[in-house]
Short mmCIF file of C-alpha atoms and ligand atoms in Angstrom, two decimals:
data_model
loop_
_atom_site.label_atom_id
_atom_site.label_comp_id
_atom_site.label_asym_id
_atom_site.label_seq_id
_atom_site.Cartn_x
_atom_site.Cartn_y
_atom_site.Cartn_z
CA MET A 18 -13.20 -18.86 15.37
CA HIS A 19 -12.26 -19.00 19.05
CA THR A 20 -14.97 -17.67 21.15
CA PRO A 21 -13.07 -14.75 22.92
CA ASP A 22 -12.08 -15.69 26.42
CA GLY A 23 -9.47 -14.39 28.94
CA HIS A 24 -6.68 -15.35 26.86
CA THR A 25 -7.91 -13.35 23.67
CA ARG A 26 -5.26 -11.02 22.32
CA THR A 27 -6.62 -7.76 20.87
CA CYS A 28 -5.33 -5.95 17.57
CA GLY A 29 -6.99 -3.51 15.55
CA LEU A 30 -6.85 -0.54 13.01
CA ILE A 31 -6.58 3.16 14.14
CA GLY A 32 -7.18 5.93 11.34
CA ASN A 33 -10.13 8.45 10.33
CA PRO A 34 -12.13 7.15 8.75
CA VAL A 35 -12.14 3.40 9.11
CA ALA A 36 -15.74 2.65 8.48
CA HIS A 37 -15.02 0.97 4.81
CA THR A 38 -11.98 -1.09 5.83
CA GLN A 39 -11.32 -4.53 4.57
CA SER A 40 -8.60 -5.29 7.46
CA PRO A 41 -11.06 -6.80 10.02
CA LEU A 42 -12.07 -9.50 7.43
CA ILE A 43 -8.31 -9.90 6.79
CA GLN A 44 -7.20 -10.13 10.20
CA ASN A 45 -9.99 -12.43 11.64
CA HIS A 46 -9.62 -14.86 8.72
CA LEU A 47 -5.95 -15.09 9.42
CA ALA A 48 -6.68 -15.74 13.04
CA TYR A 49 -9.13 -18.45 12.22
CA VAL A 50 -7.11 -20.55 9.62
CA THR A 51 -4.12 -20.42 11.61
CA GLY A 52 -5.94 -21.09 15.06
CA GLN A 53 -4.93 -17.83 16.94
CA ASN A 54 -6.81 -16.60 19.90
CA LEU A 55 -6.91 -13.15 18.52
CA VAL A 56 -9.56 -10.45 17.45
CA TYR A 57 -9.21 -7.43 15.35
CA LEU A 58 -11.34 -4.65 15.40
CA PRO A 59 -11.70 -0.95 13.62
CA PHE A 60 -11.10 2.09 15.65
CA PRO A 61 -11.60 5.58 14.62
CA VAL A 62 -9.74 7.87 16.23
CA ALA A 63 -10.60 11.69 16.54
CA TYR A 64 -8.18 14.30 15.12
CA GLY A 65 -5.99 15.20 18.17
CA ASP A 66 -6.36 11.75 20.19
CA LEU A 67 -3.73 9.82 18.39
CA GLU A 68 -1.70 9.83 21.46
CA ALA A 69 -4.46 8.89 23.84
CA ALA A 70 -5.19 6.09 21.45
CA VAL A 71 -1.76 4.67 21.39
CA ARG A 72 -1.50 4.83 25.26
CA GLY A 73 -4.60 3.51 25.73
CA ALA A 74 -3.85 0.37 23.27
CA LEU A 75 -0.83 -0.18 25.35
CA ALA A 76 -2.66 0.09 28.69
CA MET A 77 -5.05 -2.47 27.57
CA ASP A 78 -2.16 -4.57 26.42
CA PHE A 79 -3.13 -4.67 22.67
CA LEU A 80 -0.86 -6.87 20.70
CA GLY A 81 -0.65 -4.80 17.81
CA LEU A 82 -2.27 -2.16 15.63
CA ASN A 83 -2.42 -1.17 12.20
CA VAL A 84 -2.44 2.54 11.22
CA THR A 85 -4.07 4.11 8.30
CA VAL A 86 -4.80 7.68 6.88
CA PRO A 87 -3.85 10.18 8.38
CA TYR A 88 -1.59 8.89 11.28
CA LYS A 89 1.00 6.84 9.12
CA SER A 90 3.55 9.50 9.84
CA ASP A 91 2.22 11.34 12.84
CA VAL A 92 2.08 8.12 14.73
CA ILE A 93 5.90 7.63 14.74
CA ALA A 94 6.52 10.19 17.41
CA TYR A 95 4.50 7.68 19.90
CA LEU A 96 6.77 4.65 19.26
CA ALA A 97 9.25 3.15 21.68
CA GLU A 98 11.10 1.77 18.51
CA ILE A 99 11.07 2.03 14.67
CA ASP A 100 11.90 -0.46 12.12
CA PRO A 101 14.65 0.80 9.82
CA LEU A 102 12.75 0.69 6.59
CA ALA A 103 9.85 2.41 8.40
CA GLU A 104 12.07 5.07 9.34
CA ARG A 105 13.80 5.54 5.79
CA ILE A 106 10.03 5.54 4.21
CA GLY A 107 8.67 7.90 7.08
CA ALA A 108 5.45 6.03 7.53
CA VAL A 109 4.28 3.33 9.80
CA ASN A 110 1.23 1.15 9.25
CA THR A 111 1.89 -1.40 11.63
CA LEU A 112 2.62 -1.52 15.81
CA VAL A 113 3.95 -4.37 17.26
CA ARG A 114 4.12 -4.81 21.07
CA CYS A 115 7.90 -4.44 22.29
CA PRO A 116 9.60 -3.61 25.83
CA GLY A 117 7.95 -0.11 26.74
CA GLY A 118 5.58 0.28 24.09
CA TYR A 119 5.30 -0.18 20.18
CA LYS A 120 7.62 -0.96 17.56
CA GLY A 121 6.55 0.69 14.16
CA TYR A 122 6.96 -1.30 10.80
CA ASN A 123 5.84 -0.43 7.12
CA THR A 124 4.30 -3.43 5.94
CA ASP A 125 2.77 -1.48 2.52
CA MET A 126 6.10 -1.97 0.69
CA PRO A 127 7.18 -5.13 1.41
CA GLY A 128 3.54 -6.35 0.65
CA LEU A 129 3.81 -4.40 -2.39
CA TYR A 130 6.85 -6.34 -3.33
CA ARG A 131 5.51 -9.82 -2.42
CA ALA A 132 2.46 -8.97 -4.41
CA MET A 133 4.57 -7.90 -7.69
CA ARG A 134 6.71 -11.00 -7.14
CA GLN A 135 3.49 -13.13 -6.96
CA GLU A 136 2.58 -11.57 -9.96
CA GLY A 137 5.68 -12.30 -12.03
CA VAL A 138 6.54 -8.28 -12.40
CA GLU A 139 10.23 -7.81 -12.47
CA ILE A 140 12.01 -4.79 -10.88
CA ALA A 141 15.51 -5.53 -10.79
CA ASP A 142 17.72 -3.53 -13.22
CA ARG A 143 14.52 -1.87 -14.98
CA ASP A 144 13.58 1.59 -15.33
CA VAL A 145 10.32 2.34 -13.65
CA VAL A 146 7.85 4.82 -14.06
CA ILE A 147 5.73 6.28 -11.03
CA LEU A 148 2.73 8.34 -11.39
CA GLY A 149 2.03 10.52 -8.13
CA ALA A 150 4.39 12.00 -5.51
CA GLY A 151 2.28 11.58 -2.51
CA GLY A 152 3.21 9.39 0.68
CA VAL A 153 2.56 6.07 -1.20
CA ALA A 154 4.60 7.24 -4.30
CA ARG A 155 7.51 8.21 -2.01
CA ALA A 156 7.43 4.76 -0.21
CA VAL A 157 7.17 3.07 -3.66
CA ALA A 158 10.42 4.81 -4.75
CA VAL A 159 12.33 3.79 -1.56
CA MET A 160 11.18 0.25 -2.40
CA LEU A 161 12.32 0.50 -6.17
CA LEU A 162 15.75 1.85 -4.94
CA ASP A 163 16.17 -1.16 -2.35
CA GLN A 164 14.84 -3.72 -4.82
CA GLY A 165 17.43 -2.75 -7.39
CA ALA A 166 15.67 -0.89 -9.96
CA ALA A 167 17.80 0.86 -12.53
CA GLY A 168 16.19 4.01 -12.17
CA ILE A 169 12.73 5.81 -11.59
CA HIS A 170 10.76 8.67 -13.62
CA ILE A 171 8.22 10.28 -10.75
CA LEU A 172 5.30 12.00 -12.89
CA ASN A 173 3.32 14.32 -10.55
CA ARG A 174 0.51 16.92 -11.26
CA THR A 175 2.55 19.41 -8.82
CA ALA A 176 5.82 18.93 -10.52
CA ASP A 177 7.71 20.49 -7.22
CA LYS A 178 6.49 17.77 -5.29
CA ALA A 179 7.85 15.15 -7.62
CA ARG A 180 11.24 17.17 -7.89
CA ALA A 181 11.33 17.12 -3.92
CA VAL A 182 10.77 13.16 -3.70
CA ALA A 183 13.50 12.72 -6.54
CA GLU A 184 15.94 14.75 -4.72
CA GLU A 185 15.35 12.79 -1.46
CA ILE A 186 15.71 9.82 -3.21
CA ASN A 187 18.91 10.53 -4.99
CA GLY A 188 20.27 11.49 -1.82
CA MET A 189 19.39 8.08 -0.08
CA ALA A 190 20.82 6.35 -3.44
CA GLY A 191 24.10 8.35 -3.59
CA ARG A 192 23.87 8.86 -7.36
CA PRO A 193 21.20 10.02 -9.91
CA PHE A 194 18.39 7.34 -9.72
CA ALA A 195 15.43 9.32 -9.80
CA ARG A 196 14.19 11.90 -12.25
CA ALA A 197 11.07 14.13 -11.63
CA TYR A 198 8.60 15.46 -14.44
CA ALA A 199 5.10 17.06 -14.66
CA LEU A 200 2.47 14.84 -15.22
CA GLU A 201 1.98 15.89 -18.90
CA ASP A 202 5.47 15.37 -19.72
CA TYR A 203 5.73 11.74 -20.07
CA GLY A 204 6.87 12.21 -23.57
CA GLN A 205 10.46 13.43 -22.08
CA ILE A 206 10.83 9.63 -20.84
CA PRO A 207 13.12 7.22 -22.52
CA GLY A 208 12.67 3.75 -23.64
CA GLU A 209 9.50 1.77 -23.93
CA ASN A 210 8.07 -1.33 -22.55
CA TRP A 211 7.43 0.59 -19.18
CA LEU A 212 6.68 -0.95 -15.79
CA VAL A 213 4.49 2.09 -14.55
CA ILE A 214 3.29 2.25 -10.95
CA GLN A 215 0.16 4.29 -10.63
CA ALA A 216 0.33 5.66 -7.21
CA THR A 217 -1.79 8.69 -7.51
CA SER A 218 -5.41 8.52 -5.76
CA VAL A 219 -7.22 9.39 -9.41
CA GLY A 220 -9.78 6.78 -10.84
CA MET A 221 -10.50 5.69 -6.80
CA HIS A 222 -14.09 5.15 -6.16
CA PRO A 223 -16.20 6.94 -6.88
CA HIS A 224 -14.50 8.58 -9.44
CA VAL A 225 -14.10 5.46 -11.49
CA GLU A 226 -14.13 7.21 -15.11
CA GLN A 227 -10.97 9.19 -14.32
CA ALA A 228 -7.17 8.14 -15.05
CA PRO A 229 -4.26 10.47 -14.42
CA ILE A 230 -3.24 10.17 -18.22
CA GLU A 231 -5.48 9.49 -21.18
CA ASP A 232 -3.07 9.88 -24.02
CA PRO A 233 -3.05 6.71 -26.08
CA ALA A 234 0.82 7.60 -26.82
CA PHE A 235 1.41 7.04 -23.17
CA TYR A 236 -0.31 3.61 -22.71
CA ARG A 237 1.43 2.37 -26.14
CA ARG A 238 4.82 2.25 -24.16
CA VAL A 239 3.30 0.49 -21.23
CA GLU A 240 4.36 -3.26 -20.78
CA THR A 241 2.94 -3.44 -17.11
CA GLY A 242 0.46 -0.88 -15.50
CA TYR A 243 0.29 -1.56 -11.86
CA ASP A 244 -2.48 0.54 -10.18
CA LEU A 245 -2.20 0.54 -6.14
CA ILE A 246 -5.88 1.45 -6.11
CA PHE A 247 -8.16 -1.68 -5.20
CA ASN A 248 -11.68 -0.09 -5.43
CA PRO A 249 -12.76 -0.43 -8.30
CA GLU A 250 -11.21 -3.86 -9.11
CA THR A 251 -10.65 -2.30 -12.67
CA THR A 252 -9.67 1.14 -12.92
CA ARG A 253 -9.66 3.26 -15.99
CA PHE A 254 -5.97 3.22 -15.98
CA MET A 255 -5.84 -0.44 -15.71
CA GLU A 256 -8.54 -0.40 -18.76
CA LEU A 257 -6.19 1.81 -20.93
CA THR A 258 -3.30 -0.21 -20.33
CA ARG A 259 -5.05 -3.11 -21.44
CA GLU A 260 -6.41 -1.55 -24.48
CA TYR A 261 -3.03 -0.63 -25.67
CA GLY A 262 -1.61 -4.06 -25.38
CA GLY A 263 -0.27 -3.99 -21.82
CA ARG A 264 -0.88 -6.17 -18.49
CA ALA A 265 -2.59 -4.42 -15.61
CA CYS A 266 -2.78 -5.27 -12.04
CA ASN A 267 -4.86 -3.60 -9.20
CA GLY A 268 -3.73 -2.89 -5.51
CA VAL A 269 -5.57 -5.75 -3.93
CA ARG A 270 -2.92 -8.12 -3.43
CA MET A 271 -0.91 -5.31 -1.98
CA LEU A 272 -3.77 -4.68 0.66
CA VAL A 273 -3.73 -8.62 1.41
CA TYR A 274 -0.10 -8.85 1.65
CA GLN A 275 0.36 -5.91 3.88
CA GLY A 276 -2.06 -7.47 6.30
CA ILE A 277 -0.65 -10.79 6.01
CA ILE A 278 2.92 -9.51 6.93
CA ALA A 279 1.36 -7.30 9.88
CA PHE A 280 -0.25 -10.64 11.00
CA GLU A 281 3.19 -12.66 10.88
CA LEU A 282 4.95 -9.93 13.01
CA TRP A 283 2.21 -10.17 15.59
CA THR A 284 1.72 -13.58 15.94
CA GLY A 285 4.90 -15.45 14.48
CA ALA A 286 2.57 -17.57 12.52
CA ALA A 287 3.90 -18.49 8.80
CA VAL A 288 0.80 -17.74 6.27
CA SER A 289 0.87 -20.09 3.13
CA GLN A 290 0.32 -19.31 -0.31
CA GLU A 291 -2.86 -20.88 -0.33
CA VAL A 292 -4.42 -18.92 2.39
CA ALA A 293 -2.78 -15.60 0.68
CA ASP A 294 -4.79 -16.65 -2.55
CA GLU A 295 -8.15 -17.30 -0.73
CA LEU A 296 -7.82 -14.15 0.90
CA TYR A 297 -7.14 -12.33 -2.23
CA ARG A 298 -10.48 -13.69 -3.50
CA MET A 299 -12.43 -13.02 -0.23
CA THR A 300 -11.20 -9.38 -0.60
CA THR A 301 -12.17 -8.73 -4.06
CA GLN A 302 -15.40 -10.17 -3.65
CA ALA A 303 -16.19 -8.14 -0.38
CA LEU A 304 -14.98 -5.20 -2.18
CA ALA A 305 -17.32 -5.77 -4.97
CA GLN A 306 -20.15 -5.73 -2.54
CA GLN A 307 -19.14 -2.88 -0.53
CA PRO A 308 -17.73 -0.03 -2.31
CA SER A 309 -15.02 1.70 -0.03
CA LYS A 310 -14.99 5.25 0.10
CA GLY A 311 -11.28 6.11 1.62
CA ALA A 312 -9.93 3.80 3.94
CA ASP A 313 -6.68 2.27 2.45
CA GLN A 314 -6.12 -0.77 4.66
P1 NAP B 1 -1.59 11.06 -1.22
O1 NAP B 1 -0.51 11.33 -0.27
O2 NAP B 1 -2.63 12.02 -0.92
O3 NAP B 1 -1.01 11.51 -2.69
C1 NAP B 1 -2.05 11.66 -3.73
C2 NAP B 1 -1.44 11.73 -5.20
O4 NAP B 1 -2.40 11.49 -5.97
C3 NAP B 1 -0.43 12.70 -5.36
O5 NAP B 1 0.49 12.58 -6.10
C4 NAP B 1 -1.57 13.81 -5.79
O6 NAP B 1 -0.91 14.91 -6.98
C5 NAP B 1 -2.24 12.81 -7.09
N1 NAP B 1 -3.51 13.51 -7.42
C6 NAP B 1 -4.63 13.60 -6.81
N2 NAP B 1 -5.68 14.11 -7.41
C7 NAP B 1 -5.02 14.21 -8.76
C8 NAP B 1 -5.75 14.93 -9.87
N3 NAP B 1 -7.05 15.12 -9.90
N4 NAP B 1 -4.93 14.75 -11.01
C9 NAP B 1 -3.54 13.99 -10.75
N5 NAP B 1 -2.98 13.82 -9.89
C10 NAP B 1 -3.55 13.90 -8.60
O7 NAP B 1 -2.13 9.90 -1.31
P2 NAP B 1 -1.23 8.39 -0.87
O8 NAP B 1 -1.57 8.10 0.52
O9 NAP B 1 -0.01 8.43 -1.57
O10 NAP B 1 -2.41 7.46 -1.65
C11 NAP B 1 -2.34 7.19 -3.21
C12 NAP B 1 -2.85 6.02 -3.55
O11 NAP B 1 -2.44 4.78 -2.97
C13 NAP B 1 -4.46 5.97 -3.23
O12 NAP B 1 -5.31 5.71 -4.43
C14 NAP B 1 -4.66 4.65 -2.09
O13 NAP B 1 -5.81 3.95 -2.37
C15 NAP B 1 -3.52 3.65 -2.85
N6 NAP B 1 -2.97 2.88 -1.89
C16 NAP B 1 -2.99 1.69 -1.73
C17 NAP B 1 -2.67 0.86 -0.83
C18 NAP B 1 -3.01 -0.94 -0.99
O14 NAP B 1 -2.74 -1.35 0.03
N7 NAP B 1 -3.12 -1.32 -2.28
C19 NAP B 1 -2.17 1.33 0.54
C20 NAP B 1 -1.91 2.83 0.34
C21 NAP B 1 -2.36 3.59 -0.62
P3 NAP B 1 -0.53 16.19 -6.19
O15 NAP B 1 0.81 16.16 -5.43
O16 NAP B 1 -0.49 16.96 -7.46
O17 NAP B 1 -1.75 16.73 -5.30
#
């Protein structure tokens, strides 16, 4: 690692909480292996201080920031520019210096897409089931539309929220692309060999014994169960998917790739597959040693 000097660039994570973040591990390792003179630190930002934090970062010439819960949408008000994909998703997790301020990007969804490709999960022309209708589920729906899925089935505990997301996505698609259901209504979804993207927070540490759906009849129809949760390494949803013959993935690769894409935006460096794989192993190991309790970056 470069010893910080007068040329060192600073990047960081703003959010609340940030204490259990894996991003400093990911970003400082990337700076080390690519030889960039850059440090990355977590910055807890109190409610009400978001604008001051972005202005402060700008005043101190920070190269970039990651943004996590609960500021991914609120930060948009303080940007000089926004990338069209981030605008469509309505959430920004990466700020990059630009003339007059910061430009906001969403690297979560390109990160998920890269992770799925790496794991050989096909999206194009496929019907995809999404569990959840929160911020991430909505972003996943946009990504699936952009990547040519045939259609999506959104299931959520609060069915009205699933309906609102489906309506919005159908508006973007200009055709009936998304359908909404209550979580327990999976019996109404046609077909089998599903790709299911688990985008609820159910099963996240410390509630590791929970899954959003328990019924074997659901899991028998799952071909790939892709959980966006990265702690624990194997969620109950993943266990059930495997028990009934499906393939299961967790959210660690998405976490790693959203960080790699942010780093590439800040530095212009290209990160190799070998480094990405090494980071995947390191992050998995770090998560196993230090159970995270909330931060999603
Ligand atoms: P969010 O906006 O708070 O949404 C939470 C979702 O979980 C909602 O659909 C909610 O349903 C559902 N839910 C919560 N408790 C439930 C319960 N007891 N039973 C059934 N459904 C329940 O959260 P988010 O920001 O979208 O994040 C969702 C997940 O994505 C989190 O687990 C997070 O760790 C993960 N994530 C991963 C990465 C990564 O890099 N791998 C990045 C970001 C997020 P209601 O609408 O009914 O409340």
